[in-house]
PDB file of C-alpha atoms in Angstrom:
ATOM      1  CA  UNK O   1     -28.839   9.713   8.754  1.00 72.00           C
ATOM      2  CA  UNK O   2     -29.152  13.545   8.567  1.00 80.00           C
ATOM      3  CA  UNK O   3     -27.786  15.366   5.172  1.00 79.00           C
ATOM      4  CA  UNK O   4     -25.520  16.925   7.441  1.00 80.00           C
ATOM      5  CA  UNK O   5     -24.142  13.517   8.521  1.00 80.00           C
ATOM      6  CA  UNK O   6     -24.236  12.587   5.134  1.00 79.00           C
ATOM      7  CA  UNK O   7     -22.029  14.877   3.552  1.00 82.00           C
ATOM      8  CA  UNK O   8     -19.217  14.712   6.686  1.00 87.00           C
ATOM      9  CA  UNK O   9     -19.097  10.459   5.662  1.00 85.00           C
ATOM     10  CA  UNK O  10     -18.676  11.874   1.462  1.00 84.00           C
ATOM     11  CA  UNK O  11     -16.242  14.317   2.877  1.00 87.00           C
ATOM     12  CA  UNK O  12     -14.643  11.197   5.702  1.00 91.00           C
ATOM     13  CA  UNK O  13     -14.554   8.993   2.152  1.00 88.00           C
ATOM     14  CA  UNK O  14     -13.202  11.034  -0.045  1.00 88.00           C
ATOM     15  CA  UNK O  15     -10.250  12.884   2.300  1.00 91.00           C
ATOM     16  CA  UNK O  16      -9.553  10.427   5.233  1.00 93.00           C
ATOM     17  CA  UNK O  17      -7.252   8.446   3.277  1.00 92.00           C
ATOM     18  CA  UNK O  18      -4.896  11.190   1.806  1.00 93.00           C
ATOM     19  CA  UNK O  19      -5.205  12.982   5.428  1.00 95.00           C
ATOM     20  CA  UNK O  20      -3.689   9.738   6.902  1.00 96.00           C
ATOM     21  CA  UNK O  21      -1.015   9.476   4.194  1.00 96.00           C
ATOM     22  CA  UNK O  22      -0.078  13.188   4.618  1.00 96.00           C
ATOM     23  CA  UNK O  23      -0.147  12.967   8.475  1.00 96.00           C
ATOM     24  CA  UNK O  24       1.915   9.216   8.317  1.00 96.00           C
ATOM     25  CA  UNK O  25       4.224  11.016   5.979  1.00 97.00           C
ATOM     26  CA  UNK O  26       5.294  13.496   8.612  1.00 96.00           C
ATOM     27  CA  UNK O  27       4.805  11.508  11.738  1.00 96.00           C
ATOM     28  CA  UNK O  28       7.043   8.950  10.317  1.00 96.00           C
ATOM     29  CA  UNK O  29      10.286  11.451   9.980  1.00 95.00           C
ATOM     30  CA  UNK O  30       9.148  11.986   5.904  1.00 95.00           C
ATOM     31  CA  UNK O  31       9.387   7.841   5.088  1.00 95.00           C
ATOM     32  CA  UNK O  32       7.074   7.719   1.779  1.00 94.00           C
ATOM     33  CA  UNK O  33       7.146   3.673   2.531  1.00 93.00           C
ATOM     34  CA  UNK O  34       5.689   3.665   5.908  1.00 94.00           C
ATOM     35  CA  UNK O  35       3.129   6.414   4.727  1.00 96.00           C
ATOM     36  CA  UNK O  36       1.799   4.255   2.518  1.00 96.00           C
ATOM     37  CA  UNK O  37       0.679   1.909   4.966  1.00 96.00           C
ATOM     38  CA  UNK O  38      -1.826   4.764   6.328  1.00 95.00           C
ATOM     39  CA  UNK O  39      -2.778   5.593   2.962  1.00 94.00           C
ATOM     40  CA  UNK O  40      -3.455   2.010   1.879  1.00 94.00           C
ATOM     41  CA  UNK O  41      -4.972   1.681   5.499  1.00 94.00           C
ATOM     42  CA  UNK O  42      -6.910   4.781   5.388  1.00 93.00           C
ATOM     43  CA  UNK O  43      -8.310   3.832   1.813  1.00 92.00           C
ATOM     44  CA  UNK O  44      -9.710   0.604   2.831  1.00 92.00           C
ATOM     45  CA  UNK O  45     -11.571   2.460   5.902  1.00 94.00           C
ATOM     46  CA  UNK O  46     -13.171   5.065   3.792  1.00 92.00           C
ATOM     47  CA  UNK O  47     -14.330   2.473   1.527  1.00 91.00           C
ATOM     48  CA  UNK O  48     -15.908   0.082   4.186  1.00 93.00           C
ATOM     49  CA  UNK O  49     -16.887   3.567   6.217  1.00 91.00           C
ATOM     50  CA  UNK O  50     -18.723   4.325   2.547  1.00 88.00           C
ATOM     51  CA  UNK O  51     -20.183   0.886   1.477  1.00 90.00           C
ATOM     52  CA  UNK O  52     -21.652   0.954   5.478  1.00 90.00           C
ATOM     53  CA  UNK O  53     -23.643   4.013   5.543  1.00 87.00           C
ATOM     54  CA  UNK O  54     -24.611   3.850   1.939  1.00 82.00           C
ATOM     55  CA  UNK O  55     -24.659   0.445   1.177  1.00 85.00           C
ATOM     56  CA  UNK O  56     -23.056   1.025  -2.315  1.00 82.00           C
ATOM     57  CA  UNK O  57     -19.771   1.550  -3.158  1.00 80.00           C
ATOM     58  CA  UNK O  58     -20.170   5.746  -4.731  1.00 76.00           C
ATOM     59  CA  UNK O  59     -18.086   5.442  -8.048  1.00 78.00           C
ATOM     60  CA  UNK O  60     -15.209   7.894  -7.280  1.00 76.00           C
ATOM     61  CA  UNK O  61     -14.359   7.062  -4.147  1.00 79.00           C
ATOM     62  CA  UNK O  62     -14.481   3.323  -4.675  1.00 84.00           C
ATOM     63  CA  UNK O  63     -11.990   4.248  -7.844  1.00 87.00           C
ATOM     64  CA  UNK O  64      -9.710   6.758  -6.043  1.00 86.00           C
ATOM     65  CA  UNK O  65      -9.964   4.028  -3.114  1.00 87.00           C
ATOM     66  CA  UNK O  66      -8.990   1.041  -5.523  1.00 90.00           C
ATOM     67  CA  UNK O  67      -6.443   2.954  -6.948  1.00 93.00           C
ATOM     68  CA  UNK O  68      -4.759   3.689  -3.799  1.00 92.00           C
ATOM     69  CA  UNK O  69      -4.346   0.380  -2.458  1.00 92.00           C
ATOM     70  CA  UNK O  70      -3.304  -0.945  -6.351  1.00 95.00           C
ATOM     71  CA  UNK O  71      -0.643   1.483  -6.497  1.00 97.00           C
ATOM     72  CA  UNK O  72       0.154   1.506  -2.617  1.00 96.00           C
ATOM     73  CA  UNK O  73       0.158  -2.170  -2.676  1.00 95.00           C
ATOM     74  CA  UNK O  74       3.107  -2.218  -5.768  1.00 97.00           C
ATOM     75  CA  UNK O  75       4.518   0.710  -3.805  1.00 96.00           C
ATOM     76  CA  UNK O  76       4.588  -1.451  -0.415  1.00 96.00           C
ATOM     77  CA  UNK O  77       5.213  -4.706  -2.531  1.00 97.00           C
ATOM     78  CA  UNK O  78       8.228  -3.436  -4.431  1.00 97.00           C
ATOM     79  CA  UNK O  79       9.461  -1.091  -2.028  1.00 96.00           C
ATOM     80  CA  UNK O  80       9.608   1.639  -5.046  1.00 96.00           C
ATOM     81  CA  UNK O  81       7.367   4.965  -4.197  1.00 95.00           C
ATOM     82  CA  UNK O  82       7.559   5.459  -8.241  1.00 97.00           C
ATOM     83  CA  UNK O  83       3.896   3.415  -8.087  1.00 97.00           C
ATOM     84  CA  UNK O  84       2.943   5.817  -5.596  1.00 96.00           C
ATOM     85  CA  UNK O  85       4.215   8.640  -7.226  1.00 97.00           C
ATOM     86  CA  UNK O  86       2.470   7.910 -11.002  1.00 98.00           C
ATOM     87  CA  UNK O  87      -1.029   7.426  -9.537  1.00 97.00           C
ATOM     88  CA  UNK O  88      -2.113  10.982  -9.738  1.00 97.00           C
ATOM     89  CA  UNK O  89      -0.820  10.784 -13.406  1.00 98.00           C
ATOM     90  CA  UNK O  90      -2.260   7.802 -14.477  1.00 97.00           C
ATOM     91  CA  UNK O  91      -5.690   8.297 -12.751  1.00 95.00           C
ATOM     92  CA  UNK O  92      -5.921  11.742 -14.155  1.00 96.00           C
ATOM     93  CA  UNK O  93      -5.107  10.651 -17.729  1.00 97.00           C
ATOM     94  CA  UNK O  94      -7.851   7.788 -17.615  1.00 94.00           C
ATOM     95  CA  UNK O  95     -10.579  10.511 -16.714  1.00 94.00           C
ATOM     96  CA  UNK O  96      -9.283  12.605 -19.795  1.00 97.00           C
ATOM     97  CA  UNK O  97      -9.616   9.426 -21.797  1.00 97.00           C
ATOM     98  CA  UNK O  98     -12.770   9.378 -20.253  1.00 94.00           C
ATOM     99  CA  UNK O  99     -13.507  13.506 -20.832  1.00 96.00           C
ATOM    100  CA  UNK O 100     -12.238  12.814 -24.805  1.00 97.00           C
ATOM    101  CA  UNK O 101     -13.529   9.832 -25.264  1.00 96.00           C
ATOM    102  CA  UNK O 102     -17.120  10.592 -24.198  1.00 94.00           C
ATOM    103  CA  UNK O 103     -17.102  13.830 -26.558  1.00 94.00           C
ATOM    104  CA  UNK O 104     -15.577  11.319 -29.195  1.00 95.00           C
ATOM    105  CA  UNK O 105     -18.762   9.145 -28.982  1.00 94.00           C
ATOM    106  CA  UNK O 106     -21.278  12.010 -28.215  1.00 91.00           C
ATOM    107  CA  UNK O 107     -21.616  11.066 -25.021  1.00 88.00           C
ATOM    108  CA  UNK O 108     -21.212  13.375 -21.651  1.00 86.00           C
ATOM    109  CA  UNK O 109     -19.696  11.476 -18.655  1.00 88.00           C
ATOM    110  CA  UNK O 110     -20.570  14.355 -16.445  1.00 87.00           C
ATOM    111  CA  UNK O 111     -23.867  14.257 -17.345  1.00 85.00           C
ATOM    112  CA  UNK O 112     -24.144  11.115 -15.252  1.00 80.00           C
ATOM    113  CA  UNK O 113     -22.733  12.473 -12.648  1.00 75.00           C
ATOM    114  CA  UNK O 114     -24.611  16.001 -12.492  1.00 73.00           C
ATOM    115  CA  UNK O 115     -27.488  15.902 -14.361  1.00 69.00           C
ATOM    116  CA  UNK O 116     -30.156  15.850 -11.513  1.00 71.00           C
ATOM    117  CA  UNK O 117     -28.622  19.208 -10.927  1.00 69.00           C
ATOM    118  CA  UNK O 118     -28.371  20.598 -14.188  1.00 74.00           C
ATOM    119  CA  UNK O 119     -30.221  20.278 -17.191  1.00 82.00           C
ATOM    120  CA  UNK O 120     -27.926  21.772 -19.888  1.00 86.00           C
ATOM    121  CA  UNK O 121     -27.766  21.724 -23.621  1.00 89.00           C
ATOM    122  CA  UNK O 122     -25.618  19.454 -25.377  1.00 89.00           C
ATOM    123  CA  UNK O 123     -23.619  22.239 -26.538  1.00 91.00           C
ATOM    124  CA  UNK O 124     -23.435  23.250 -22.568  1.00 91.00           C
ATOM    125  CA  UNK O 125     -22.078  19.403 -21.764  1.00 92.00           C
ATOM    126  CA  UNK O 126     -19.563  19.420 -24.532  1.00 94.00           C
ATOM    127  CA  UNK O 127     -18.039  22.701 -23.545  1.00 94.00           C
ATOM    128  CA  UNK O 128     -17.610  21.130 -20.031  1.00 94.00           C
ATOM    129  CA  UNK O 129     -16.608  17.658 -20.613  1.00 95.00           C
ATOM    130  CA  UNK O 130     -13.930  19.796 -22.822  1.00 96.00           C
ATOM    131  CA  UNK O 131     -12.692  22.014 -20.640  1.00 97.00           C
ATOM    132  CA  UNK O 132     -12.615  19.197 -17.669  1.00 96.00           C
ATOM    133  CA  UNK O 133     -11.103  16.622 -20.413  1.00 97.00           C
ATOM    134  CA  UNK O 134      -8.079  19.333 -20.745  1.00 98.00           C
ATOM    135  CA  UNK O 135      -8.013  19.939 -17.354  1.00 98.00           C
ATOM    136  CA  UNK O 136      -7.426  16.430 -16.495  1.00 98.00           C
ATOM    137  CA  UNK O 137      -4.915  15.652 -18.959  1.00 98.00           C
ATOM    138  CA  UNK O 138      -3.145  19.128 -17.759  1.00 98.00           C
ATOM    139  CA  UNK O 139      -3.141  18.185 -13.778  1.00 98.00           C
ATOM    140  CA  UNK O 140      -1.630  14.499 -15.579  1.00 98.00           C
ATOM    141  CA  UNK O 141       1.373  16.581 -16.966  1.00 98.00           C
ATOM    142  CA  UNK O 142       1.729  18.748 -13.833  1.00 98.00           C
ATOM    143  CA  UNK O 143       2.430  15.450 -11.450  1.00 98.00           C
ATOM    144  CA  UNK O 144       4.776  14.772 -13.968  1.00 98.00           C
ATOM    145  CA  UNK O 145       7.100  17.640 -13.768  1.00 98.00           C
ATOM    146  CA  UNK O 146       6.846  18.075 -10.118  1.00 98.00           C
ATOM    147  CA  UNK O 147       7.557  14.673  -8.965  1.00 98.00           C
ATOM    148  CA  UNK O 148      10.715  14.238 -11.598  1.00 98.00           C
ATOM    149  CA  UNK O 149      11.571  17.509 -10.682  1.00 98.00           C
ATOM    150  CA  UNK O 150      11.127  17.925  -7.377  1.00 98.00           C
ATOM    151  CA  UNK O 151      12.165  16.990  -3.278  1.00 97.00           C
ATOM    152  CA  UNK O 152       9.865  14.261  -1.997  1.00 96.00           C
ATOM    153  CA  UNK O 153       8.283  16.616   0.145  1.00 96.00           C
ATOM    154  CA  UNK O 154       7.903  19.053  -2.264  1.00 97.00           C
ATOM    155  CA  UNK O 155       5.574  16.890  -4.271  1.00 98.00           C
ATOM    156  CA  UNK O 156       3.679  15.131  -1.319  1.00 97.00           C
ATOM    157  CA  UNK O 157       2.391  18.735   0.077  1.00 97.00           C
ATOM    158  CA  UNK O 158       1.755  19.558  -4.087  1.00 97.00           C
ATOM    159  CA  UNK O 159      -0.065  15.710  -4.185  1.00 96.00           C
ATOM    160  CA  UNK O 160      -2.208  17.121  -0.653  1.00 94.00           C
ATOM    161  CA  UNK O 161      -3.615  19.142  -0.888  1.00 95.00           C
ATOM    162  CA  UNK O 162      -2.109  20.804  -3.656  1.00 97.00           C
ATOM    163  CA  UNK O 163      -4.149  18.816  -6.042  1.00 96.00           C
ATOM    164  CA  UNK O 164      -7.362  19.057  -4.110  1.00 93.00           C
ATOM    165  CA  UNK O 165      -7.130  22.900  -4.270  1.00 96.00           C
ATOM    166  CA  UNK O 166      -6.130  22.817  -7.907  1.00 97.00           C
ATOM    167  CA  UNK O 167      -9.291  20.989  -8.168  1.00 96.00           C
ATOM    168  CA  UNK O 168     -11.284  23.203  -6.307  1.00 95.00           C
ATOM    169  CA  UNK O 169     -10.110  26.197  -7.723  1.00 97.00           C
ATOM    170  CA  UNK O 170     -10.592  24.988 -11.314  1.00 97.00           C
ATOM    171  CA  UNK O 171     -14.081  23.291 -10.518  1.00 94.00           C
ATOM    172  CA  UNK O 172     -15.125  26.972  -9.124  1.00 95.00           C
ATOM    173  CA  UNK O 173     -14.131  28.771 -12.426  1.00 96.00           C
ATOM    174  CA  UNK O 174     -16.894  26.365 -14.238  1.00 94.00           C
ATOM    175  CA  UNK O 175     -19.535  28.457 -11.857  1.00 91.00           C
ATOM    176  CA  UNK O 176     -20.385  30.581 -14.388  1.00 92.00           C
ATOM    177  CA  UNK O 177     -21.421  28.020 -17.202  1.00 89.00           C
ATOM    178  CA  UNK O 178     -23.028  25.788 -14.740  1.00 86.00           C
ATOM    179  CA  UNK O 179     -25.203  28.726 -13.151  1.00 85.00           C
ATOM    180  CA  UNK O 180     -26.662  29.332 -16.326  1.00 83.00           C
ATOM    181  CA  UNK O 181     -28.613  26.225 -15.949  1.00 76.00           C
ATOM    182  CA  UNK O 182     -28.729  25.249 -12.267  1.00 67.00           C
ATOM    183  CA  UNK O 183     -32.649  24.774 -11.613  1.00 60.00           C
ATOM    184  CA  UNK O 184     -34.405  27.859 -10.155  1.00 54.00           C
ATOM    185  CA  UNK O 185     -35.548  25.738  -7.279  1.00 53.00           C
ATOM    186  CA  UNK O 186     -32.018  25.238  -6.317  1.00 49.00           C
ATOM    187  CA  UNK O 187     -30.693  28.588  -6.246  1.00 47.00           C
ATOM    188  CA  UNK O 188     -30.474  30.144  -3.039  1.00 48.00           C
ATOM    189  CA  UNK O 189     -32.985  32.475  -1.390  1.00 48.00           C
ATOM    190  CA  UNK O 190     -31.984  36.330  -2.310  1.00 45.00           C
ATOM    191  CA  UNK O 191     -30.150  38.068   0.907  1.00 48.00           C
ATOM    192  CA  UNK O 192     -32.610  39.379   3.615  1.00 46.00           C
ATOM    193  CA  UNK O 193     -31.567  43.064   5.200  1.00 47.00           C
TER     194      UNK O 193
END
């Protein structure tokens, strides 16, 4: 498969799920129940989509994936969107468990996940697992307020995308420490006039 195929399956695996809640949430007259059938439905086809191109499971999706059809599954089980609605707290406060607990044991959990495209000083990896730790733990606190505080539909469009451009946003503001060590042979050509 091309790159270019590539990244639409990480980008099918990682959204298609959420998508289908967001769209199953509308189409369904704003019934958080019946939306999580597509999002528990849409979950277990990114996964299989995933494990079938790549044969492997890639470690966030498969936990984001899991995650979604434990908590849709209570949700669907107990007929009690609470499960549904705690997920983006509890998931974010085990990766700033993760974020803390790998500066805690000198360790740097994004290292693993980015070090073929940065070498970085320790120092460099601290800062980051830091400020991604807080971050984390923050966006865990956020879901919080907005879905005890909140319509339904307020915090499903906050949920998605909300989150995802949270993320984004946040993930672009790292660009500066991260540039400092991207590997020349990465950086893109200089603009041609």
């Amino acid at each position: 498969m091309s790159e270019q195929g590539r990244k639409w399956v990480t980008w099918f695996v990682d959204y298609f799920a959420l998508a289908a809640w967001l769209i199953g949430y509308f189409i369904s007259g704003k019934d958080l129940q019946q939306a999580t059938w597509a999002l528990v439905g849409g979950s277990a086809i990114a996964l299989v989509v995933g494990f079938a191109v790549e044969r492997r499971l890639a470690p966030f999706p498969a936990i984001a994936g899991g995650a979604a059809l434990v908590f849709g599954g209570l949700t669907l089980a107990f007929h009690d969107a609470r499960f549904l609605k705690v997920k983006p707290t509890v998931m974010n406060l085990i990766f700033a468990v993760l974020m803390f607990g790998g500066l805690i044991l000198r360790k740097h959990p994004l290292k693993l996940l980015l070090g073929e495209a940065f070498e970085m000083p320790d120092d460099a990896w601290r800062k980051l697992t830091l400020r991604y730790g807080i971050f984390f733990a923050a966006l865990a606190g956020l879901n919080e307020v907005v879905w005890r505080t909140q319509s339904e539909q307020t915090w499903v469009l906050f949920r998605f995308p909300g989150l995802v451009l949270i993320t984004l946003v946040f993930s672009v503001a790292q660009a500066p420490l991260l540039m400092k060590y991207m590997k020349g042979d990465e950086l893109p050509p200089p603009p041609v006039e």
